[in-house]
Amino acid sequence: MSAAPRRHGPPAGRQGSPAGRRASIDRVFHALGDATRRAIVERLSEGPISVSQLSAPLAITLAAVVQHLQVLEESGLVRTQKLGRVRTCHIEPRGLAVAEQWVADRRALWEGRFDRLRDLLAEPEQL
């Protein structure tokens, strides 16, 4: 018996709006703001794993891991799929792309500012 992966987060139509993108970015950075959730994402970057296997090296209860996974799912960083009695977790690359794009946009903005500053400083002084 198989089930479809659980998906959380904003409705698909809202993500394209500026408010939807901001909410998505906020959810991703909120999720990544916790060291345990970052550790979970790092582990899932190695490949899919069951919730019980994922919780084994963490110094928290299985119930706490499930709560962290819920936050990660709602942010779009992780998806889970239940097959029989086993829930398997997978990284969701599109969720990471949200953070990556936000950082790239900031980087481009600041690189442009530094380029203009360099050009301004390279101009001979006008007295």
mmCIF file of N, CA and C in Angstrom:
data_model
loop_
_atom_site.group_PDB
_atom_site.id
_atom_site.type_symbol
_atom_site.label_atom_id
_atom_site.label_comp_id
_atom_site.label_asym_id
_atom_site.label_seq_id
_atom_site.Cartn_x
_atom_site.Cartn_y
_atom_site.Cartn_z
ATOM 1 N N MET A 1 0.833 -1.163 0.000
ATOM 2 C CA MET A 1 0.000 0.000 0.000
ATOM 3 C C MET A 1 0.883 1.233 0.000
ATOM 4 N N SER A 2 0.644 2.171 -0.896
ATOM 5 C CA SER A 2 1.446 3.382 -0.938
ATOM 6 C C SER A 2 0.547 4.596 -0.847
ATOM 7 N N ALA A 3 1.137 5.647 -0.375
ATOM 8 C CA ALA A 3 0.396 6.902 -0.231
ATOM 9 C C ALA A 3 1.174 8.001 -0.923
ATOM 10 N N ALA A 4 0.461 9.019 -1.304
ATOM 11 C CA ALA A 4 1.109 10.159 -1.942
ATOM 12 C C ALA A 4 1.916 10.923 -0.904
ATOM 13 N N PRO A 5 3.010 11.598 -1.341
ATOM 14 C CA PRO A 5 3.787 12.387 -0.387
ATOM 15 C C PRO A 5 2.928 13.489 0.218
ATOM 16 N N ARG A 6 3.179 13.774 1.500
ATOM 17 C CA ARG A 6 2.472 14.874 2.148
ATOM 18 C C ARG A 6 3.084 16.181 1.707
ATOM 19 N N ARG A 7 2.228 17.126 1.414
ATOM 20 C CA ARG A 7 2.694 18.454 1.009
ATOM 21 C C ARG A 7 2.014 19.484 1.873
ATOM 22 N N HIS A 8 2.782 20.452 2.284
ATOM 23 C CA HIS A 8 2.252 21.545 3.067
ATOM 24 C C HIS A 8 2.700 22.835 2.408
ATOM 25 N N GLY A 9 2.274 23.958 2.972
ATOM 26 C CA GLY A 9 2.715 25.252 2.469
ATOM 27 C C GLY A 9 1.582 25.961 1.779
ATOM 28 N N PRO A 10 1.894 27.093 1.144
ATOM 29 C CA PRO A 10 0.859 27.913 0.539
ATOM 30 C C PRO A 10 0.280 27.260 -0.696
ATOM 31 N N PRO A 11 -0.950 27.612 -1.047
ATOM 32 C CA PRO A 11 -1.508 27.114 -2.287
ATOM 33 C C PRO A 11 -0.618 27.518 -3.455
ATOM 34 N N ALA A 12 -0.569 26.686 -4.467
ATOM 35 C CA ALA A 12 0.343 26.920 -5.587
ATOM 36 C C ALA A 12 0.158 28.293 -6.218
ATOM 37 N N GLY A 13 -1.043 28.786 -6.330
ATOM 38 C CA GLY A 13 -1.284 30.067 -6.971
ATOM 39 C C GLY A 13 -0.749 31.240 -6.186
ATOM 40 N N ARG A 14 -0.599 31.118 -4.874
ATOM 41 C CA ARG A 14 -0.141 32.223 -4.043
ATOM 42 C C ARG A 14 1.369 32.384 -4.081
ATOM 43 N N GLN A 15 2.114 31.334 -4.389
ATOM 44 C CA GLN A 15 3.567 31.420 -4.343
ATOM 45 C C GLN A 15 4.111 32.384 -5.378
ATOM 46 N N GLY A 16 3.425 32.589 -6.484
ATOM 47 C CA GLY A 16 3.911 33.470 -7.526
ATOM 48 C C GLY A 16 3.754 34.937 -7.192
ATOM 49 N N SER A 17 2.883 35.285 -6.279
ATOM 50 C CA SER A 17 2.691 36.685 -5.906
ATOM 51 C C SER A 17 3.830 37.128 -4.998
ATOM 52 N N PRO A 18 4.114 38.456 -4.953
ATOM 53 C CA PRO A 18 5.165 38.924 -4.045
ATOM 54 C C PRO A 18 4.908 38.529 -2.595
ATOM 55 N N ALA A 19 3.662 38.621 -2.146
ATOM 56 C CA ALA A 19 3.341 38.228 -0.767
ATOM 57 C C ALA A 19 3.578 36.736 -0.572
ATOM 58 N N GLY A 20 3.218 35.927 -1.560
ATOM 59 C CA GLY A 20 3.431 34.483 -1.474
ATOM 60 C C GLY A 20 4.906 34.131 -1.448
ATOM 61 N N ARG A 21 5.727 34.841 -2.257
ATOM 62 C CA ARG A 21 7.178 34.593 -2.255
ATOM 63 C C ARG A 21 7.784 34.979 -0.906
ATOM 64 N N ARG A 22 7.358 36.123 -0.351
ATOM 65 C CA ARG A 22 7.878 36.539 0.957
ATOM 66 C C ARG A 22 7.515 35.517 2.029
ATOM 67 N N ALA A 23 6.281 35.044 1.999
ATOM 68 C CA ALA A 23 5.851 34.050 2.991
ATOM 69 C C ALA A 23 6.662 32.768 2.834
ATOM 70 N N SER A 24 6.928 32.363 1.610
ATOM 71 C CA SER A 24 7.714 31.158 1.354
ATOM 72 C C SER A 24 9.137 31.328 1.874
ATOM 73 N N ILE A 25 9.730 32.482 1.599
ATOM 74 C CA ILE A 25 11.087 32.764 2.077
ATOM 75 C C ILE A 25 11.111 32.769 3.598
ATOM 76 N N ASP A 26 10.112 33.403 4.207
ATOM 77 C CA ASP A 26 10.043 33.448 5.676
ATOM 78 C C ASP A 26 9.967 32.043 6.259
ATOM 79 N N ARG A 27 9.160 31.170 5.653
ATOM 80 C CA ARG A 27 9.021 29.804 6.163
ATOM 81 C C ARG A 27 10.336 29.031 6.038
ATOM 82 N N VAL A 28 11.025 29.199 4.916
ATOM 83 C CA VAL A 28 12.288 28.480 4.704
ATOM 84 C C VAL A 28 13.332 28.932 5.716
ATOM 85 N N PHE A 29 13.496 30.245 5.884
ATOM 86 C CA PHE A 29 14.517 30.712 6.818
ATOM 87 C C PHE A 29 14.130 30.435 8.272
ATOM 88 N N HIS A 30 12.838 30.460 8.579
ATOM 89 C CA HIS A 30 12.408 30.063 9.925
ATOM 90 C C HIS A 30 12.787 28.597 10.168
ATOM 91 N N ALA A 31 12.513 27.751 9.201
ATOM 92 C CA ALA A 31 12.825 26.326 9.345
ATOM 93 C C ALA A 31 14.326 26.108 9.483
ATOM 94 N N LEU A 32 15.123 26.838 8.707
ATOM 95 C CA LEU A 32 16.575 26.660 8.754
ATOM 96 C C LEU A 32 17.213 27.382 9.943
ATOM 97 N N GLY A 33 16.429 28.163 10.673
ATOM 98 C CA GLY A 33 16.945 28.896 11.818
ATOM 99 C C GLY A 33 17.163 28.032 13.048
ATOM 100 N N ASP A 34 16.788 26.786 12.985
ATOM 101 C CA ASP A 34 16.931 25.866 14.117
ATOM 102 C C ASP A 34 18.021 24.840 13.811
ATOM 103 N N ALA A 35 18.951 24.672 14.733
ATOM 104 C CA ALA A 35 20.088 23.767 14.511
ATOM 105 C C ALA A 35 19.654 22.325 14.278
ATOM 106 N N THR A 36 18.635 21.864 14.984
ATOM 107 C CA THR A 36 18.164 20.485 14.789
ATOM 108 C C THR A 36 17.591 20.318 13.392
ATOM 109 N N ARG A 37 16.810 21.288 12.934
ATOM 110 C CA ARG A 37 16.241 21.176 11.586
ATOM 111 C C ARG A 37 17.333 21.255 10.520
ATOM 112 N N ARG A 38 18.356 22.078 10.752
ATOM 113 C CA ARG A 38 19.473 22.115 9.797
ATOM 114 C C ARG A 38 20.177 20.762 9.761
ATOM 115 N N ALA A 39 20.338 20.126 10.921
ATOM 116 C CA ALA A 39 20.961 18.795 10.970
ATOM 117 C C ALA A 39 20.114 17.779 10.208
ATOM 118 N N ILE A 40 18.806 17.880 10.337
ATOM 119 C CA ILE A 40 17.909 16.981 9.602
ATOM 120 C C ILE A 40 18.065 17.192 8.104
ATOM 121 N N VAL A 41 18.093 18.455 7.666
ATOM 122 C CA VAL A 41 18.259 18.754 6.235
ATOM 123 C C VAL A 41 19.599 18.230 5.740
ATOM 124 N N GLU A 42 20.655 18.427 6.533
ATOM 125 C CA GLU A 42 21.974 17.921 6.140
ATOM 126 C C GLU A 42 21.947 16.406 5.975
ATOM 127 N N ARG A 43 21.314 15.707 6.922
ATOM 128 C CA ARG A 43 21.234 14.238 6.825
ATOM 129 C C ARG A 43 20.438 13.815 5.607
ATOM 130 N N LEU A 44 19.334 14.508 5.340
ATOM 131 C CA LEU A 44 18.501 14.152 4.189
ATOM 132 C C LEU A 44 19.192 14.467 2.867
ATOM 133 N N SER A 45 20.196 15.338 2.892
ATOM 134 C CA SER A 45 20.964 15.631 1.676
ATOM 135 C C SER A 45 21.742 14.404 1.217
ATOM 136 N N GLU A 46 21.959 13.458 2.129
ATOM 137 C CA GLU A 46 22.660 12.216 1.784
ATOM 138 C C GLU A 46 21.728 11.205 1.123
ATOM 139 N N GLY A 47 20.417 11.396 1.265
ATOM 140 C CA GLY A 47 19.455 10.483 0.664
ATOM 141 C C GLY A 47 18.268 10.253 1.576
ATOM 142 N N PRO A 48 17.207 9.626 1.046
ATOM 143 C CA PRO A 48 16.000 9.365 1.830
ATOM 144 C C PRO A 48 16.297 8.463 3.031
ATOM 145 N N ILE A 49 15.523 8.660 4.096
ATOM 146 C CA ILE A 49 15.708 7.874 5.311
ATOM 147 C C ILE A 49 14.385 7.852 6.073
ATOM 148 N N SER A 50 14.169 6.806 6.836
ATOM 149 C CA SER A 50 12.943 6.721 7.626
ATOM 150 C C SER A 50 13.037 7.669 8.827
ATOM 151 N N VAL A 51 11.873 8.039 9.350
ATOM 152 C CA VAL A 51 11.829 8.943 10.499
ATOM 153 C C VAL A 51 12.568 8.330 11.687
ATOM 154 N N SER A 52 12.362 7.040 11.930
ATOM 155 C CA SER A 52 13.028 6.408 13.079
ATOM 156 C C SER A 52 14.543 6.387 12.900
ATOM 157 N N GLN A 53 15.040 6.115 11.706
ATOM 158 C CA GLN A 53 16.480 6.147 11.454
ATOM 159 C C GLN A 53 17.015 7.572 11.580
ATOM 160 N N LEU A 54 16.231 8.529 11.130
ATOM 161 C CA LEU A 54 16.621 9.934 11.204
ATOM 162 C C LEU A 54 16.742 10.389 12.650
ATOM 163 N N SER A 55 15.865 9.897 13.506
ATOM 164 C CA SER A 55 15.851 10.338 14.904
ATOM 165 C C SER A 55 16.957 9.691 15.737
ATOM 166 N N ALA A 56 17.486 8.555 15.297
ATOM 167 C CA ALA A 56 18.452 7.802 16.112
ATOM 168 C C ALA A 56 19.648 8.641 16.585
ATOM 169 N N PRO A 57 20.349 9.385 15.721
ATOM 170 C CA PRO A 57 21.525 10.120 16.201
ATOM 171 C C PRO A 57 21.191 11.445 16.895
ATOM 172 N N LEU A 58 19.941 11.862 16.843
ATOM 173 C CA LEU A 58 19.557 13.135 17.448
ATOM 174 C C LEU A 58 19.252 12.940 18.925
ATOM 175 N N ALA A 59 19.597 13.901 19.733
ATOM 176 C CA ALA A 59 19.402 13.802 21.182
ATOM 177 C C ALA A 59 18.026 14.339 21.585
ATOM 178 N N ILE A 60 16.995 13.951 20.816
ATOM 179 C CA ILE A 60 15.628 14.381 21.105
ATOM 180 C C ILE A 60 14.690 13.198 20.875
ATOM 181 N N THR A 61 13.463 13.328 21.345
ATOM 182 C CA THR A 61 12.498 12.235 21.210
ATOM 183 C C THR A 61 12.013 12.112 19.770
ATOM 184 N N LEU A 62 11.447 10.966 19.470
ATOM 185 C CA LEU A 62 10.851 10.743 18.156
ATOM 186 C C LEU A 62 9.735 11.759 17.904
ATOM 187 N N ALA A 63 8.949 12.057 18.932
ATOM 188 C CA ALA A 63 7.869 13.044 18.788
ATOM 189 C C ALA A 63 8.426 14.422 18.430
ATOM 190 N N ALA A 64 9.557 14.791 19.001
ATOM 191 C CA ALA A 64 10.182 16.081 18.686
ATOM 192 C C ALA A 64 10.686 16.090 17.239
ATOM 193 N N VAL A 65 11.238 14.979 16.791
ATOM 194 C CA VAL A 65 11.696 14.880 15.395
ATOM 195 C C VAL A 65 10.511 15.064 14.453
ATOM 196 N N VAL A 66 9.390 14.444 14.767
ATOM 197 C CA VAL A 66 8.187 14.573 13.936
ATOM 198 C C VAL A 66 7.741 16.033 13.877
ATOM 199 N N GLN A 67 7.809 16.740 14.994
ATOM 200 C CA GLN A 67 7.443 18.158 14.999
ATOM 201 C C GLN A 67 8.389 18.971 14.127
ATOM 202 N N HIS A 68 9.682 18.693 14.214
ATOM 203 C CA HIS A 68 10.653 19.386 13.356
ATOM 204 C C HIS A 68 10.379 19.078 11.885
ATOM 205 N N LEU A 69 10.072 17.825 11.592
ATOM 206 C CA LEU A 69 9.764 17.452 10.207
ATOM 207 C C LEU A 69 8.534 18.191 9.693
ATOM 208 N N GLN A 70 7.550 18.400 10.551
ATOM 209 C CA GLN A 70 6.351 19.123 10.140
ATOM 210 C C GLN A 70 6.708 20.552 9.729
ATOM 211 N N VAL A 71 7.567 21.217 10.495
ATOM 212 C CA VAL A 71 8.003 22.573 10.145
ATOM 213 C C VAL A 71 8.753 22.553 8.811
ATOM 214 N N LEU A 72 9.618 21.554 8.636
ATOM 215 C CA LEU A 72 10.383 21.439 7.388
ATOM 216 C C LEU A 72 9.467 21.159 6.198
ATOM 217 N N GLU A 73 8.441 20.340 6.404
ATOM 218 C CA GLU A 73 7.479 20.064 5.335
ATOM 219 C C GLU A 73 6.695 21.321 4.981
ATOM 220 N N GLU A 74 6.245 22.048 5.994
ATOM 221 C CA GLU A 74 5.468 23.260 5.748
ATOM 222 C C GLU A 74 6.280 24.324 5.036
ATOM 223 N N SER A 75 7.596 24.300 5.218
ATOM 224 C CA SER A 75 8.466 25.265 4.542
ATOM 225 C C SER A 75 8.777 24.839 3.110
ATOM 226 N N GLY A 76 8.488 23.584 2.771
ATOM 227 C CA GLY A 76 8.791 23.074 1.436
ATOM 228 C C GLY A 76 10.180 22.495 1.302
ATOM 229 N N LEU A 77 10.910 22.357 2.415
ATOM 230 C CA LEU A 77 12.274 21.824 2.360
ATOM 231 C C LEU A 77 12.331 20.303 2.363
ATOM 232 N N VAL A 78 11.297 19.681 2.903
ATOM 233 C CA VAL A 78 11.276 18.226 3.073
ATOM 234 C C VAL A 78 9.896 17.712 2.688
ATOM 235 N N ARG A 79 9.862 16.495 2.191
ATOM 236 C CA ARG A 79 8.579 15.814 1.979
ATOM 237 C C ARG A 79 8.706 14.431 2.592
ATOM 238 N N THR A 80 7.575 13.922 3.050
ATOM 239 C CA THR A 80 7.578 12.576 3.603
ATOM 240 C C THR A 80 6.552 11.745 2.858
ATOM 241 N N GLN A 81 6.801 10.452 2.863
ATOM 242 C CA GLN A 81 5.903 9.514 2.193
ATOM 243 C C GLN A 81 5.770 8.290 3.078
ATOM 244 N N LYS A 82 4.541 7.885 3.317
ATOM 245 C CA LYS A 82 4.311 6.721 4.161
ATOM 246 C C LYS A 82 4.006 5.515 3.285
ATOM 247 N N LEU A 83 4.795 4.474 3.461
ATOM 248 C CA LEU A 83 4.587 3.204 2.779
ATOM 249 C C LEU A 83 4.393 2.152 3.868
ATOM 250 N N GLY A 84 3.172 1.694 4.005
ATOM 251 C CA GLY A 84 2.870 0.763 5.088
ATOM 252 C C GLY A 84 3.003 1.465 6.417
ATOM 253 N N ARG A 85 3.876 0.947 7.273
ATOM 254 C CA ARG A 85 4.068 1.547 8.597
ATOM 255 C C ARG A 85 5.296 2.436 8.660
ATOM 256 N N VAL A 86 5.997 2.584 7.556
ATOM 257 C CA VAL A 86 7.251 3.351 7.550
ATOM 258 C C VAL A 86 7.059 4.682 6.827
ATOM 259 N N ARG A 87 7.407 5.764 7.507
ATOM 260 C CA ARG A 87 7.374 7.091 6.890
ATOM 261 C C ARG A 87 8.807 7.453 6.502
ATOM 262 N N THR A 88 9.008 7.696 5.202
ATOM 263 C CA THR A 88 10.327 8.019 4.677
ATOM 264 C C THR A 88 10.394 9.507 4.357
ATOM 265 N N CYS A 89 11.516 10.122 4.690
ATOM 266 C CA CYS A 89 11.731 11.550 4.477
ATOM 267 C C CYS A 89 12.678 11.755 3.300
ATOM 268 N N HIS A 90 12.383 12.792 2.527
ATOM 269 C CA HIS A 90 13.183 13.151 1.353
ATOM 270 C C HIS A 90 13.442 14.651 1.390
ATOM 271 N N ILE A 91 14.605 15.054 0.905
ATOM 272 C CA ILE A 91 14.878 16.479 0.739
ATOM 273 C C ILE A 91 14.064 16.976 -0.450
ATOM 274 N N GLU A 92 13.629 18.214 -0.422
ATOM 275 C CA GLU A 92 12.865 18.815 -1.522
ATOM 276 C C GLU A 92 13.716 19.950 -2.105
ATOM 277 N N PRO A 93 14.447 19.682 -3.203
ATOM 278 C CA PRO A 93 15.368 20.682 -3.756
ATOM 279 C C PRO A 93 14.712 22.027 -4.076
ATOM 280 N N ARG A 94 13.446 22.012 -4.468
ATOM 281 C CA ARG A 94 12.789 23.288 -4.777
ATOM 282 C C ARG A 94 12.697 24.181 -3.551
ATOM 283 N N GLY A 95 12.581 23.589 -2.385
ATOM 284 C CA GLY A 95 12.551 24.387 -1.160
ATOM 285 C C GLY A 95 13.880 25.082 -0.910
ATOM 286 N N LEU A 96 14.961 24.356 -1.142
ATOM 287 C CA LEU A 96 16.283 24.965 -0.994
ATOM 288 C C LEU A 96 16.516 26.039 -2.044
ATOM 289 N N ALA A 97 15.911 25.883 -3.211
ATOM 290 C CA ALA A 97 16.062 26.876 -4.280
ATOM 291 C C ALA A 97 15.498 28.227 -3.863
ATOM 292 N N VAL A 98 14.479 28.240 -3.011
ATOM 293 C CA VAL A 98 13.912 29.500 -2.510
ATOM 294 C C VAL A 98 14.983 30.279 -1.755
ATOM 295 N N ALA A 99 15.689 29.610 -0.841
ATOM 296 C CA ALA A 99 16.751 30.267 -0.077
ATOM 297 C C ALA A 99 17.900 30.661 -0.992
ATOM 298 N N GLU A 100 18.251 29.780 -1.898
ATOM 299 C CA GLU A 100 19.344 30.049 -2.828
ATOM 300 C C GLU A 100 19.051 31.289 -3.679
ATOM 301 N N GLN A 101 17.830 31.419 -4.181
ATOM 302 C CA GLN A 101 17.465 32.567 -5.000
ATOM 303 C C GLN A 101 17.485 33.854 -4.186
ATOM 304 N N TRP A 102 16.996 33.792 -2.935
ATOM 305 C CA TRP A 102 16.991 34.969 -2.082
ATOM 306 C C TRP A 102 18.418 35.462 -1.844
ATOM 307 N N VAL A 103 19.332 34.537 -1.534
ATOM 308 C CA VAL A 103 20.735 34.897 -1.314
ATOM 309 C C VAL A 103 21.350 35.442 -2.607
ATOM 310 N N ALA A 104 21.074 34.815 -3.734
ATOM 311 C CA ALA A 104 21.619 35.278 -5.014
ATOM 312 C C ALA A 104 21.134 36.687 -5.341
ATOM 313 N N ASP A 105 19.873 36.975 -5.058
ATOM 314 C CA ASP A 105 19.343 38.323 -5.305
ATOM 315 C C ASP A 105 20.060 39.353 -4.445
ATOM 316 N N ARG A 106 20.278 39.025 -3.159
ATOM 317 C CA ARG A 106 20.995 39.952 -2.271
ATOM 318 C C ARG A 106 22.429 40.126 -2.743
ATOM 319 N N ARG A 107 23.065 39.029 -3.139
ATOM 320 C CA ARG A 107 24.457 39.095 -3.602
ATOM 321 C C ARG A 107 24.565 40.003 -4.833
ATOM 322 N N ALA A 108 23.660 39.841 -5.775
ATOM 323 C CA ALA A 108 23.697 40.667 -6.986
ATOM 324 C C ALA A 108 23.523 42.143 -6.643
ATOM 325 N N LEU A 109 22.625 42.441 -5.724
ATOM 326 C CA LEU A 109 22.394 43.811 -5.299
ATOM 327 C C LEU A 109 23.667 44.420 -4.710
ATOM 328 N N TRP A 110 24.301 43.696 -3.787
ATOM 329 C CA TRP A 110 25.499 44.230 -3.144
ATOM 330 C C TRP A 110 26.699 44.260 -4.079
ATOM 331 N N GLU A 111 26.813 43.311 -4.975
ATOM 332 C CA GLU A 111 27.913 43.360 -5.942
ATOM 333 C C GLU A 111 27.783 44.582 -6.836
ATOM 334 N N GLY A 112 26.538 44.910 -7.239
ATOM 335 C CA GLY A 112 26.308 46.108 -8.037
ATOM 336 C C GLY A 112 26.680 47.369 -7.270
ATOM 337 N N ARG A 113 26.350 47.417 -6.002
ATOM 338 C CA ARG A 113 26.705 48.576 -5.178
ATOM 339 C C ARG A 113 28.216 48.706 -5.027
ATOM 340 N N PHE A 114 28.894 47.597 -4.792
ATOM 341 C CA PHE A 114 30.345 47.646 -4.664
ATOM 342 C C PHE A 114 31.004 48.041 -5.983
ATOM 343 N N ASP A 115 30.463 47.578 -7.101
ATOM 344 C CA ASP A 115 31.001 47.975 -8.407
ATOM 345 C C ASP A 115 30.863 49.479 -8.605
ATOM 346 N N ARG A 116 29.705 50.051 -8.242
ATOM 347 C CA ARG A 116 29.513 51.500 -8.375
ATOM 348 C C ARG A 116 30.457 52.256 -7.440
ATOM 349 N N LEU A 117 30.667 51.749 -6.232
ATOM 350 C CA LEU A 117 31.583 52.378 -5.299
ATOM 351 C C LEU A 117 33.007 52.341 -5.841
ATOM 352 N N ARG A 118 33.412 51.200 -6.375
ATOM 353 C CA ARG A 118 34.753 51.076 -6.967
ATOM 354 C C ARG A 118 34.928 52.079 -8.086
ATOM 355 N N ASP A 119 33.913 52.205 -8.957
ATOM 356 C CA ASP A 119 33.990 53.156 -10.063
ATOM 357 C C ASP A 119 34.079 54.586 -9.547
ATOM 358 N N LEU A 120 33.325 54.899 -8.518
ATOM 359 C CA LEU A 120 33.336 56.236 -7.938
ATOM 360 C C LEU A 120 34.694 56.547 -7.324
ATOM 361 N N LEU A 121 35.275 55.584 -6.625
ATOM 362 C CA LEU A 121 36.565 55.791 -6.010
ATOM 363 C C LEU A 121 37.714 55.854 -7.036
ATOM 364 N N ALA A 122 37.511 55.253 -8.196
ATOM 365 C CA ALA A 122 38.530 55.252 -9.244
ATOM 366 C C ALA A 122 38.558 56.560 -10.019
ATOM 367 N N GLU A 123 37.501 57.359 -9.925
ATOM 368 C CA GLU A 123 37.446 58.640 -10.648
ATOM 369 C C GLU A 123 38.439 59.606 -10.031
ATOM 370 N N PRO A 124 39.114 60.406 -10.882
ATOM 371 C CA PRO A 124 40.024 61.413 -10.325
ATOM 372 C C PRO A 124 39.212 62.457 -9.548
ATOM 373 N N GLU A 125 39.858 62.989 -8.499
ATOM 374 C CA GLU A 125 39.172 63.989 -7.673
ATOM 375 C C GLU A 125 38.975 65.259 -8.476
ATOM 376 N N GLN A 126 37.825 65.874 -8.318
ATOM 377 C CA GLN A 126 37.490 67.122 -8.983
ATOM 378 C C GLN A 126 37.541 68.233 -7.937
ATOM 379 N N LEU A 127 38.504 69.123 -8.018
ATOM 380 C CA LEU A 127 38.569 70.241 -7.068
ATOM 381 C C LEU A 127 38.129 71.510 -7.669
#
